[in-house]
Short mmCIF file of C-alpha atoms and ligand atoms in Angstrom, two decimals:
data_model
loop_
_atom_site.label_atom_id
_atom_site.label_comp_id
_atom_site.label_asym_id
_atom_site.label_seq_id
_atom_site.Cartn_x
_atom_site.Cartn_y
_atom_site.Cartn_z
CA UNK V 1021 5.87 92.23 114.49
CA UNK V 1022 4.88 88.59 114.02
CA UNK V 1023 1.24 88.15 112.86
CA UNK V 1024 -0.92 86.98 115.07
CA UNK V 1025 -3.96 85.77 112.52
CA UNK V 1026 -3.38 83.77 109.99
CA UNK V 1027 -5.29 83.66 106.71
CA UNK V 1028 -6.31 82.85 103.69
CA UNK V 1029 -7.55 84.37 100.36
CA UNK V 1030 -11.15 82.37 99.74
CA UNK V 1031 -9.42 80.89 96.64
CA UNK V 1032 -7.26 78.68 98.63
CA UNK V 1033 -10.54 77.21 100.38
CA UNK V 1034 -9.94 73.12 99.81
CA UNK V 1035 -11.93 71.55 96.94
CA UNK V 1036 -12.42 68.23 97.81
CA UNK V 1037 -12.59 66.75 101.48
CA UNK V 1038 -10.34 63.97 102.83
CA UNK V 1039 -11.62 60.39 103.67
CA UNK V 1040 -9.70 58.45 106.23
CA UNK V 1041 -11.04 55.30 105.43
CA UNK V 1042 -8.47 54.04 103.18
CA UNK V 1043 -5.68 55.01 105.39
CA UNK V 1044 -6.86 53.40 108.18
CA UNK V 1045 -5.02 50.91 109.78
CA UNK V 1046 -6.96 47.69 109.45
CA UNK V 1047 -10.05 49.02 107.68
CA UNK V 1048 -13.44 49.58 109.20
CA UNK V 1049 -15.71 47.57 110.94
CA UNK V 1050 -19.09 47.13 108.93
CA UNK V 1051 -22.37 48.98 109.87
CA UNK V 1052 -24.53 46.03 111.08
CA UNK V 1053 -28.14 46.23 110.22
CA UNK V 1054 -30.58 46.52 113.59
CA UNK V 1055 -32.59 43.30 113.00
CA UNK V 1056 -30.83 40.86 110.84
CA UNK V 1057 -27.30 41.92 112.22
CA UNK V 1058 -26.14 41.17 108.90
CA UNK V 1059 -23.80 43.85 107.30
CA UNK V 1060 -25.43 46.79 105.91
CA UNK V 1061 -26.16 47.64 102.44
CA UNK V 1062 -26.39 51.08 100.77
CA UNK V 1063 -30.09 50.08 100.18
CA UNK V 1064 -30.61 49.74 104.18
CA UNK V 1065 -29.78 53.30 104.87
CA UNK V 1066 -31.84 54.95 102.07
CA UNK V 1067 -35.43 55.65 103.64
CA UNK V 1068 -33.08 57.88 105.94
CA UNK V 1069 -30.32 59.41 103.56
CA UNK V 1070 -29.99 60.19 100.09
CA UNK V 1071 -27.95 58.67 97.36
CA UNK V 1072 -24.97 60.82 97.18
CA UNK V 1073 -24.47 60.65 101.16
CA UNK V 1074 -24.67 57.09 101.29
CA UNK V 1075 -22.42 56.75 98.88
CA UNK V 1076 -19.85 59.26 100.69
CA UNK V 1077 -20.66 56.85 104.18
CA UNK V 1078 -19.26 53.78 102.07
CA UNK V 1079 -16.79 55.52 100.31
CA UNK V 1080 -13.44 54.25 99.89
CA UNK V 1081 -12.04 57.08 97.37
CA UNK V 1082 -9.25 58.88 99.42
CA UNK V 1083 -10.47 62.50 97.92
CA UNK V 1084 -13.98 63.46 97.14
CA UNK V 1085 -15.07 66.45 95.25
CA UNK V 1086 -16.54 69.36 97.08
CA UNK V 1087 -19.59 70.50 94.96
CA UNK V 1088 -19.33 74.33 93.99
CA UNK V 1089 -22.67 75.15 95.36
CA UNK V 1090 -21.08 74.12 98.70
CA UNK V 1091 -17.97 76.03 98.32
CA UNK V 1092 -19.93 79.35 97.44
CA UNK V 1093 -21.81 79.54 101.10
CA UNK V 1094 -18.11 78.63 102.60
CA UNK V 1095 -16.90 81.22 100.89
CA UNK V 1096 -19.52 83.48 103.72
CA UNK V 1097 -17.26 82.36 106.66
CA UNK V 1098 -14.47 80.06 105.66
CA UNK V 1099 -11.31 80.22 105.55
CA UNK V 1100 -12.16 80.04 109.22
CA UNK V 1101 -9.45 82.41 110.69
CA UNK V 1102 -6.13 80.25 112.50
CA UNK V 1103 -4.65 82.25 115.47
CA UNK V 1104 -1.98 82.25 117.55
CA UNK V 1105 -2.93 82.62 121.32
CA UNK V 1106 -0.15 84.73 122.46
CA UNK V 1107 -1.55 86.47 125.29
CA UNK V 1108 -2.58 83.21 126.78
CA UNK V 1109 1.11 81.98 126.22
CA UNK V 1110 2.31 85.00 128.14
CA UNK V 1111 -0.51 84.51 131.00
CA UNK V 1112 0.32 81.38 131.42
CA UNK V 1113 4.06 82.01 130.76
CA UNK V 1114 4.91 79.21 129.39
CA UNK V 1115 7.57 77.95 126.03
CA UNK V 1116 4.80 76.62 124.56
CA UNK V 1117 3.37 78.20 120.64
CA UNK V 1118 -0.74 77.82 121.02
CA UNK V 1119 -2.52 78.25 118.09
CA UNK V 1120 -6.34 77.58 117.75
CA UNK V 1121 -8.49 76.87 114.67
CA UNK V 1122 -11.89 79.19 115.59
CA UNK V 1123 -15.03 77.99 113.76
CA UNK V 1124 -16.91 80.27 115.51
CA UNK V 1125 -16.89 82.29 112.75
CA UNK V 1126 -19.84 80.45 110.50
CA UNK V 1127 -23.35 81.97 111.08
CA UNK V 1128 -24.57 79.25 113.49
CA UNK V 1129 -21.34 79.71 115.75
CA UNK V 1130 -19.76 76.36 115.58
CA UNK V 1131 -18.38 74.18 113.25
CA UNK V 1132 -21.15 72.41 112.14
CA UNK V 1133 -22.57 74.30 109.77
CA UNK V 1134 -19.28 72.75 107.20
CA UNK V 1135 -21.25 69.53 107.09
CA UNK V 1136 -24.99 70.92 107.36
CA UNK V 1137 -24.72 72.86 103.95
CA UNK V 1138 -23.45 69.91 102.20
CA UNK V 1139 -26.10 67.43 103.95
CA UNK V 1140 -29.24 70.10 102.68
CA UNK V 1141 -27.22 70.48 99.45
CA UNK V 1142 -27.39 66.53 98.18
CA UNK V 1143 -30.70 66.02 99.83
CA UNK V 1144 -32.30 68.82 97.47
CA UNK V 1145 -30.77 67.37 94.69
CA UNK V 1146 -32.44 64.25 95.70
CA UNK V 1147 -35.54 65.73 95.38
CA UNK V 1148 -36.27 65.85 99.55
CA UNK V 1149 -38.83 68.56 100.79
CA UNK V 1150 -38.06 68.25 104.39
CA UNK V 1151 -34.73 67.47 107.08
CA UNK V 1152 -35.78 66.06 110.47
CA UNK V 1153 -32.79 65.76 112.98
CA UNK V 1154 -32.24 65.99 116.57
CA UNK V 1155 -30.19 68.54 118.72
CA UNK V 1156 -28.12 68.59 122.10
CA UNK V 1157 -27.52 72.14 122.89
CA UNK V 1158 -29.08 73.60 119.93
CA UNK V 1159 -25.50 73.56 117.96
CA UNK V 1160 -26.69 71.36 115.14
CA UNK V 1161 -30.02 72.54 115.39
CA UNK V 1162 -29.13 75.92 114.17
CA UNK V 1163 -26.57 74.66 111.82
CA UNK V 1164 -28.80 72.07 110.38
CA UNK V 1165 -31.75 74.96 109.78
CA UNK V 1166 -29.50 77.95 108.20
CA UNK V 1167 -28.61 75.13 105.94
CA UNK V 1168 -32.54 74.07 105.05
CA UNK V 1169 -33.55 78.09 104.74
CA UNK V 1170 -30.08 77.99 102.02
CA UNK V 1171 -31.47 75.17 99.89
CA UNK V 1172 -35.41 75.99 100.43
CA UNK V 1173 -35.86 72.97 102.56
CA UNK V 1174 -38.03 72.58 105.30
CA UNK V 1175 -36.52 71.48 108.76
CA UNK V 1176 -37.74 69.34 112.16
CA UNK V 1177 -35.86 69.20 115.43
CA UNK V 1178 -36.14 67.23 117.99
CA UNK V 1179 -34.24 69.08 121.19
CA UNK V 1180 -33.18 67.48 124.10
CA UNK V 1181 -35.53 68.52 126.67
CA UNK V 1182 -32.91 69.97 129.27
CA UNK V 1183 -31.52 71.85 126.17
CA UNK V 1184 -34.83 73.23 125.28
CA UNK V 1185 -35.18 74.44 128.90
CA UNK V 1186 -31.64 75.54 129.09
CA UNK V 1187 -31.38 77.56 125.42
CA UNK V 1188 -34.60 79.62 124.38
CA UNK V 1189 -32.27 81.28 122.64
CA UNK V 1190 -30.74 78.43 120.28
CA UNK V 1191 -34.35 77.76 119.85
CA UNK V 1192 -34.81 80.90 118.70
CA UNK V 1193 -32.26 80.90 116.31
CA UNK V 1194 -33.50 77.69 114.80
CA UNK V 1195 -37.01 79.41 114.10
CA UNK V 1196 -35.12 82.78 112.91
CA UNK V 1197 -33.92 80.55 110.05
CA UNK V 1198 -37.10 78.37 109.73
CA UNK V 1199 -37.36 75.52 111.44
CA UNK V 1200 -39.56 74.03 113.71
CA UNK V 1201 -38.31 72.90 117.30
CA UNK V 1202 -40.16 70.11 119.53
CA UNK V 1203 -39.03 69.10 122.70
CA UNK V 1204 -37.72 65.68 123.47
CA UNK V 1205 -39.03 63.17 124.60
CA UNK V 1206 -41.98 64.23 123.43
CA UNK V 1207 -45.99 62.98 122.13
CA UNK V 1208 -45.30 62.86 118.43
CA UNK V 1209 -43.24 59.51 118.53
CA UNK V 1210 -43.43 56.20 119.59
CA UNK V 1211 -40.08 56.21 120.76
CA UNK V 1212 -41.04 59.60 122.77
CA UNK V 1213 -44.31 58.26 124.39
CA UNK V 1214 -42.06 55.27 125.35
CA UNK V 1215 -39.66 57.34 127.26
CA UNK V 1216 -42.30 59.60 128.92
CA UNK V 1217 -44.31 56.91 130.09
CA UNK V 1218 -41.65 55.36 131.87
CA UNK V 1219 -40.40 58.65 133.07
CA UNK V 1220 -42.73 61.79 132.94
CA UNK V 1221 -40.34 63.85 134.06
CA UNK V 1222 -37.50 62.64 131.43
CA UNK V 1223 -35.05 65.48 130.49
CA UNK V 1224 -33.89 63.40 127.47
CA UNK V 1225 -30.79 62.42 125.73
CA UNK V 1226 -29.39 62.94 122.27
CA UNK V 1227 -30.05 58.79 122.04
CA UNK V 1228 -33.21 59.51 122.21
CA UNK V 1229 -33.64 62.67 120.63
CA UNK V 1230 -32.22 60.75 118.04
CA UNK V 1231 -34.87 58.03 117.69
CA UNK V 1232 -37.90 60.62 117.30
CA UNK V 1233 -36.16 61.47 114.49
CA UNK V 1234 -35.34 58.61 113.01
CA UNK V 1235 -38.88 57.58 113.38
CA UNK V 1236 -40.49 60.56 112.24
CA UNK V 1237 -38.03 60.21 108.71
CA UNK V 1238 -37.99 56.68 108.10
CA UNK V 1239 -42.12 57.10 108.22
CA UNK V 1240 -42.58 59.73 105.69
CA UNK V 1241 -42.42 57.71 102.88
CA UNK V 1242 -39.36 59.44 100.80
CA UNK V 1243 -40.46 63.18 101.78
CA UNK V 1244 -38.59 63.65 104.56
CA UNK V 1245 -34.92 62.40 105.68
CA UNK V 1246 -32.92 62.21 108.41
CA UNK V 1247 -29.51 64.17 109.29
CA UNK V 1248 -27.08 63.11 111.68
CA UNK V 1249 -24.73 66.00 112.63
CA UNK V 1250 -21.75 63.76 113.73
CA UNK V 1251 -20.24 60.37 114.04
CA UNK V 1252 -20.99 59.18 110.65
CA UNK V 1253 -18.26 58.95 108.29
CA UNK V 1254 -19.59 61.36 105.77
CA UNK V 1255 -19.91 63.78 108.47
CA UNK V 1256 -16.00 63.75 109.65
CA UNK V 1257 -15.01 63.72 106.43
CA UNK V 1258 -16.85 66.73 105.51
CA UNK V 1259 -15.45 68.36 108.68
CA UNK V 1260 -11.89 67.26 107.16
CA UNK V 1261 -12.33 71.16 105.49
CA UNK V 1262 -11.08 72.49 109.20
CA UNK V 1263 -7.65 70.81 109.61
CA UNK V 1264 -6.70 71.26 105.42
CA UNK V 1265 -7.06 74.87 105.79
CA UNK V 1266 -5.04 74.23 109.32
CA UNK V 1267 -2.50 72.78 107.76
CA UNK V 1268 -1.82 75.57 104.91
CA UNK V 1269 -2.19 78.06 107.77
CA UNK V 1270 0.38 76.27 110.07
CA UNK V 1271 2.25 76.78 106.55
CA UNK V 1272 1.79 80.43 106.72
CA UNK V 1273 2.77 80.95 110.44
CA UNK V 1274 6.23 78.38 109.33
CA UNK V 1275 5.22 76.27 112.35
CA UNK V 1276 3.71 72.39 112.53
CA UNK V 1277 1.73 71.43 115.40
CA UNK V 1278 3.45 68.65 117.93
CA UNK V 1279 -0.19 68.33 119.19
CA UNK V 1280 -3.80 68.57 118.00
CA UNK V 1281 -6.57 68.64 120.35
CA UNK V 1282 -10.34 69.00 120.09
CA UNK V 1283 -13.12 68.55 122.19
CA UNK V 1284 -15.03 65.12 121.52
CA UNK V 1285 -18.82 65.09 121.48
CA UNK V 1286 -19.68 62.59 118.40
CA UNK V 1287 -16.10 62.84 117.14
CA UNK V 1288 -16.30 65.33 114.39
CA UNK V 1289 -14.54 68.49 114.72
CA UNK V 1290 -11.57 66.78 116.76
CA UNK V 1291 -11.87 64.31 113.11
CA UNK V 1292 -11.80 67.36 111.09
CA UNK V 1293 -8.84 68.83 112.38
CA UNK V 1294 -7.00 66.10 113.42
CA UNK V 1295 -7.54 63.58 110.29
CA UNK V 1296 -5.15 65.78 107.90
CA UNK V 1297 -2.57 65.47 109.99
CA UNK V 1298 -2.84 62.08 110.30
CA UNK V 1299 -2.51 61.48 107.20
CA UNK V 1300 0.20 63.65 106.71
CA UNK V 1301 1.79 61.18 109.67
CA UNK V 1302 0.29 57.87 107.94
CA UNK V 1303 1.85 59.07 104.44
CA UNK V 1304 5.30 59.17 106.17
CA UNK V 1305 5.51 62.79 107.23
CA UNK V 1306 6.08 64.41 110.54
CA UNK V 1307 3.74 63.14 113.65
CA UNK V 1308 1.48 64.21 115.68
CA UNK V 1309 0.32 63.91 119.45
CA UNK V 1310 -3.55 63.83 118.68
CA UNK V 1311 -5.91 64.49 121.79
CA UNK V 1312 -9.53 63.64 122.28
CA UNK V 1313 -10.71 65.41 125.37
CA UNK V 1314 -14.38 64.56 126.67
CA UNK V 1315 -16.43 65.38 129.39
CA UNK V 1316 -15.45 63.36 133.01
CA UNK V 1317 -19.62 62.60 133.10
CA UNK V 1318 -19.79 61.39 129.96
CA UNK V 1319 -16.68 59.26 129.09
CA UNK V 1320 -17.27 57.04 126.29
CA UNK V 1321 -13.49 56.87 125.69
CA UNK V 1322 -11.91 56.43 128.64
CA UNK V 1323 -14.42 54.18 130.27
CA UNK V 1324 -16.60 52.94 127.46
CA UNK V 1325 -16.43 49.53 125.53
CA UNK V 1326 -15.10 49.53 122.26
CA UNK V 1327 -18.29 46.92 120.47
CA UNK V 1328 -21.22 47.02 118.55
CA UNK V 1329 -24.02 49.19 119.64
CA UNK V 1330 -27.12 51.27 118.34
CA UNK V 1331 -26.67 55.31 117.87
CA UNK V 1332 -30.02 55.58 119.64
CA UNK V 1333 -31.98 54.85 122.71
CA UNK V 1334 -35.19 52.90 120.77
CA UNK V 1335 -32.82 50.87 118.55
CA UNK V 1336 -33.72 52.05 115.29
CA UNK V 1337 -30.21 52.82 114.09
CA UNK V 1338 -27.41 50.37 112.63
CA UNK V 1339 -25.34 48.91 114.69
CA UNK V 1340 -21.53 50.29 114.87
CA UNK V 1341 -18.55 49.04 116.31
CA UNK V 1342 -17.51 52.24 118.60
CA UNK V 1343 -16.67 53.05 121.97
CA UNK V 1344 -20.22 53.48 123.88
CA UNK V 1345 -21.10 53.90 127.30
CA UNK V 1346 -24.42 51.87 126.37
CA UNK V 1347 -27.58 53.18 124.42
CA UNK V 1348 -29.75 53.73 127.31
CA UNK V 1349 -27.22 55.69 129.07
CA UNK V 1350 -28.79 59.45 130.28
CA UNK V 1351 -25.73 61.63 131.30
CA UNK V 1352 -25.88 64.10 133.64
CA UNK V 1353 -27.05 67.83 132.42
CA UNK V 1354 -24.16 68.84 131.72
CA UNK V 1355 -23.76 72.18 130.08
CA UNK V 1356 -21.99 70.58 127.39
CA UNK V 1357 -25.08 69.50 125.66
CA UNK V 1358 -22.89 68.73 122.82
CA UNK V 1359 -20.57 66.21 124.48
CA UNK V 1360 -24.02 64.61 126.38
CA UNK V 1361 -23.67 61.48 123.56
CA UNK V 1362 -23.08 58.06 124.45
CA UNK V 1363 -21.22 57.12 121.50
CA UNK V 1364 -17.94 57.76 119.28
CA UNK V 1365 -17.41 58.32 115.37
CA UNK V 1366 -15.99 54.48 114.40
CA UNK V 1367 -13.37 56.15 112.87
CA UNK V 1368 -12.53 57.94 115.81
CA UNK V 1369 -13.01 54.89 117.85
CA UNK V 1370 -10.86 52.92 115.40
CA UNK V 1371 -7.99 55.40 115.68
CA UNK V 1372 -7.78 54.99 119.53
CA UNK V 1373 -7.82 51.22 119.31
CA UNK V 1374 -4.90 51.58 116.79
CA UNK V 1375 -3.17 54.00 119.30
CA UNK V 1376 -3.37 56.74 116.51
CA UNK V 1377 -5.00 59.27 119.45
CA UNK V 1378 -5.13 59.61 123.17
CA UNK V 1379 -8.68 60.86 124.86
CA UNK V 1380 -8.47 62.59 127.92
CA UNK V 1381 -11.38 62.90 130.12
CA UNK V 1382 -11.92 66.09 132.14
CA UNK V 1383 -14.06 68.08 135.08
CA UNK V 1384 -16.66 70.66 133.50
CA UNK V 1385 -15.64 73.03 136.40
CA UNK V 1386 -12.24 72.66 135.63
CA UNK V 1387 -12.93 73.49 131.50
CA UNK V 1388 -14.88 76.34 132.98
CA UNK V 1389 -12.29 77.75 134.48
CA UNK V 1390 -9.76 77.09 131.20
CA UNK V 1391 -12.75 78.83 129.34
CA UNK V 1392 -12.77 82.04 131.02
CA UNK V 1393 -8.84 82.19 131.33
CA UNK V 1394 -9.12 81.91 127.34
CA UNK V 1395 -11.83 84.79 126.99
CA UNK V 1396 -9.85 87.05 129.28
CA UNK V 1397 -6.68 86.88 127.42
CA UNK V 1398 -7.98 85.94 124.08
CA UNK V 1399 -11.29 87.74 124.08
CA UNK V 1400 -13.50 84.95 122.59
CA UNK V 1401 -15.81 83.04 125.14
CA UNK V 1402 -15.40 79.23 124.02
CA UNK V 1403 -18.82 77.09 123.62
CA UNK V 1404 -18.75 75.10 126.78
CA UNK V 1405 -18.25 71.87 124.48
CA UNK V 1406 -14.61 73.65 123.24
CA UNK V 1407 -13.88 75.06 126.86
CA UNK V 1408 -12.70 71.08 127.05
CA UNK V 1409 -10.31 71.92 124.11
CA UNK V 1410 -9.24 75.27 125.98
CA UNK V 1411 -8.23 72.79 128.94
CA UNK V 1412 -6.10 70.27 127.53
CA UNK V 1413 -4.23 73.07 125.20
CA UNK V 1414 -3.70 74.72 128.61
CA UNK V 1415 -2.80 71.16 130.47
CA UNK V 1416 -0.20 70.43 127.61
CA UNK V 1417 0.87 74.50 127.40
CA UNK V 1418 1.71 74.17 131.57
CA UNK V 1419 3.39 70.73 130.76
CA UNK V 1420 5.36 72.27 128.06
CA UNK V 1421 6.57 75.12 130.79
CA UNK V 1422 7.57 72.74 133.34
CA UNK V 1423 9.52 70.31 131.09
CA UNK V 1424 11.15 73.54 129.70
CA UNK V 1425 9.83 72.39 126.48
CA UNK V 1426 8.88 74.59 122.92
CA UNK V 1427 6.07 72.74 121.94
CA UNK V 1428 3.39 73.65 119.16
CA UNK V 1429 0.18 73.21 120.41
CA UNK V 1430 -3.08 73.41 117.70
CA UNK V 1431 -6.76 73.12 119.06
CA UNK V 1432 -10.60 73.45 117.37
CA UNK V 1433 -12.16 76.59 119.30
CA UNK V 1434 -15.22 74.31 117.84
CA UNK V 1435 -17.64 77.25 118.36
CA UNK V 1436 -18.30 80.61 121.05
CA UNK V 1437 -20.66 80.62 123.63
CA UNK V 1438 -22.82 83.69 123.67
CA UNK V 1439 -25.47 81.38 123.51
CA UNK V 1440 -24.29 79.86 126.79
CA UNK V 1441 -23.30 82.77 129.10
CA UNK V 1442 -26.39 80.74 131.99
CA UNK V 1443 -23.49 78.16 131.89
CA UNK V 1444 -20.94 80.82 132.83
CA UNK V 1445 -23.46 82.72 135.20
CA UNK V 1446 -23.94 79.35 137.19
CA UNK V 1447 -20.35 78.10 136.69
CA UNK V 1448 -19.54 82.10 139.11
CA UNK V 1449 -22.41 81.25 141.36
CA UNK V 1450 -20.42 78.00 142.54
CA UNK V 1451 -23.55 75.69 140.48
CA UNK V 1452 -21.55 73.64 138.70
CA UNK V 1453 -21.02 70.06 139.38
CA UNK V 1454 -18.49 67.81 137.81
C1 PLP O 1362 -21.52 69.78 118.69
C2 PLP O 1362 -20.35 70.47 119.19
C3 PLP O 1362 -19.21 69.77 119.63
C4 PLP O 1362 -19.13 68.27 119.70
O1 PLP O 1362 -19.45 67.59 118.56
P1 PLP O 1362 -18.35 66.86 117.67
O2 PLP O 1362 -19.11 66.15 116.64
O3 PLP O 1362 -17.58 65.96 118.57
O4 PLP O 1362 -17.51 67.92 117.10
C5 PLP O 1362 -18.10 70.49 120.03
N1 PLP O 1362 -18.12 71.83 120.03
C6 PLP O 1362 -19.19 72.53 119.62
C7 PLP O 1362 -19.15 74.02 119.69
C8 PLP O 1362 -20.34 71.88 119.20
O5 PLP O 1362 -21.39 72.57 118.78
#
């Protein structure tokens, strides 16, 4: 029989991680600081990050080393198991090889715990006693806090208030490994006490979540920094450990994918996966059909600009040149708290403009529905946020069938849901909306 998982030994975990920059068509936009719109420096960003980060943000060194404290907590979860869906190919009956990349593996459930541990990691070594960061669904959160209660750090989240109603139990799993959770918007900020007094009854945004945060680090005086769990640069390229392993695993099962797809909150596990193959494609080797897919009610690819705007509501951040549906927009409460962000990765933003990707915007009912087709034939229920990844693998599987085509399909299963099954008990009781 052919296998069905496909894995590797931990001593084939990747030891560096890939930067994009200097592949990228055109180069990258500068960072443009908030009040003198100038472009930024390394010395702008370092009341929020340390040294080594900043560095990484700016970097323009194709490979960078993966520190060996890092790889040892990998080595709890990763290689993060690739699998071929085939009972979902023979539900849906279709030509079509679907293989996902499941990161649901890592203690938090999701892939973000592959740039957490590094992010605690240099800002010990930097002598920082405490992380303060914001989370949608609770994702990060978590990720963000395992990683602290690794490196003896101490850890602040600010949680999107719908979130924080909608997940005790993310909440609780952020104070099972040590941090402290506030709601947001909330008293302790000036950016929170804005937002409340011009709406008490504010359900909050990751913008805004966002600025707490910012505030909160930027005002401790060196004690405390700030972590971003997506759409900076050092953050993709940390994820960049998901579609490396992908690609020696595609190796394995003798296969290459025609199409990688991942779900697209702030850009960073579609980035990590999809990033080594494009530079596979960029260096001259075989291409790749690279899909986006966000939510309908939040679609800062399809219908957002592509300019400069902040990454928060208050305007504390630098300005980026990425596809944004505005700073002050709220989306809907979505169960997707994950996707609920008004902005794209720049890099992922500059690979659309340069026709390197495609995004795809789709219905939450309709990922719903992709979700639990996936769990009943493959036995894992997806995060809602990957549920959108479930879709388009399915929408390109069905396309596959009617064109007669064998395709190879690849997709992040970014994280499970068994923190989510209220989304999956309203999405049966007909609650949903789109
Ligand atoms: C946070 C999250 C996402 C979206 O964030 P990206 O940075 O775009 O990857 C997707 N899936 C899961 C499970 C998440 O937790």
């Amino acid at each position: 029989m052919p296998n069905t998982k496909f894995l590797l030994a931990e001593d084939r975990i990747p030891t560096t991680w890939y930067n994009v920059i200097p592949d990228l068509p055109g180069g990258l936009p500068p960072m443009l600081h908030p009040g003198t719109k100038e472009p930024i420096t390394e010395a702008d960003l370092e009341p929020l990050f340390p040294a080594e980060l900043i560095a990484q943000e700016f970097s323009t060194d194709r490979e960078v080393d993966i520190p060996g404290a890092v790889i040892d907590i990998y080595r709890q979860w990763r290689p993060a198991p690739l699998i071929r869906a085939r009972r979902l190919e023979q539900a849906l009956d279709t030509p079509a090889r679907i293989y996902f990349k499941y990161e649901g593996v890592s203690p938090a459930g999701s892939h973000k715990p592959n740039t957490a541990v590094p992010q605690a990691y240099y800002n010990k070594r930097a002598g920082v006693e405490r992380l303060i960061t914001e989370t949608g669904a609770g994702q990060w959160g978590s990720s963000l806090a395992l990683a602290c209660s690794y490196f003896g750090l101490a850890c602040e989240v600010y949680m999107v208030k719908v979130s924080y109603q909608q997940k005790p139990y993310r909440r609780g799993l952020m104070e099972t490994f040590g941090a402290s959770v506030t709601a947001s918007p909330s008293e302790l900020t000036a950016a929170g006490r804005a937002a409340l007094a011009a709406d008490p009854d504010s359900t909050g945004s990751l913008g805004l979540a966002i600025s707490e945060a910012v505030e909160v680090a930027a005002a401790s005086g060196g004690s405390a920094k700030y972590a971003l769990g997506s759409v900076l640069n050092h953050v993709l390229m940390h994820q960049t450990i998901i579609g490396q392993e992908a690609l020696l695993q595609m190796e394995l099962a003798d296969d290459y994918p025609d199409i990688v797809i991942g779900a697209a909150g702030g850009g960073s596990n579609f980035g990590g996966l999809a990033l080594p193959f494009l530079r596979e494609q960029l260096g001259g080797g075989r291409s790749v059909r690279a899909i986006a897919v966000e939510p309908s009610s939040c679609p800062t690819m399809t219908k957002g600009g592509y300019e400069y705007d902040f990454g928060d509501t208050a305007g504390l951040t630098p300005l980026t040149k990425m596809h944004t549906l505005g700073h002050d927009f709220v989306p809907p409460g979505i169960h997707a708290g994950g996707l609920r962000y008004h902005g794209m990765a720049p890099i992922i933003s500059a690979l659309k403009e340069a026709d390197l990707l495609e995004a795809r915007a789709v219905p939450q009912t309709a990922c719903f529905e992709a979700g639990v087709t996936f769990a009943r034939n493959e036995g894992i229920v997806p995060a809602p946020e990957s549920t959108h990844a479930v879709r388009a693998a399915i929408d390109e599987a069905l396309k596959a069938k009617e064109e007669g085509a064998e395709r190879s399909i690849l997709f992040t299963l970014s994280g499970h849901g068994h923190f989510d099954m209220q989304a999956y008990i309203d999405y049966f009781a007909g609650k949903l909306q789109d």
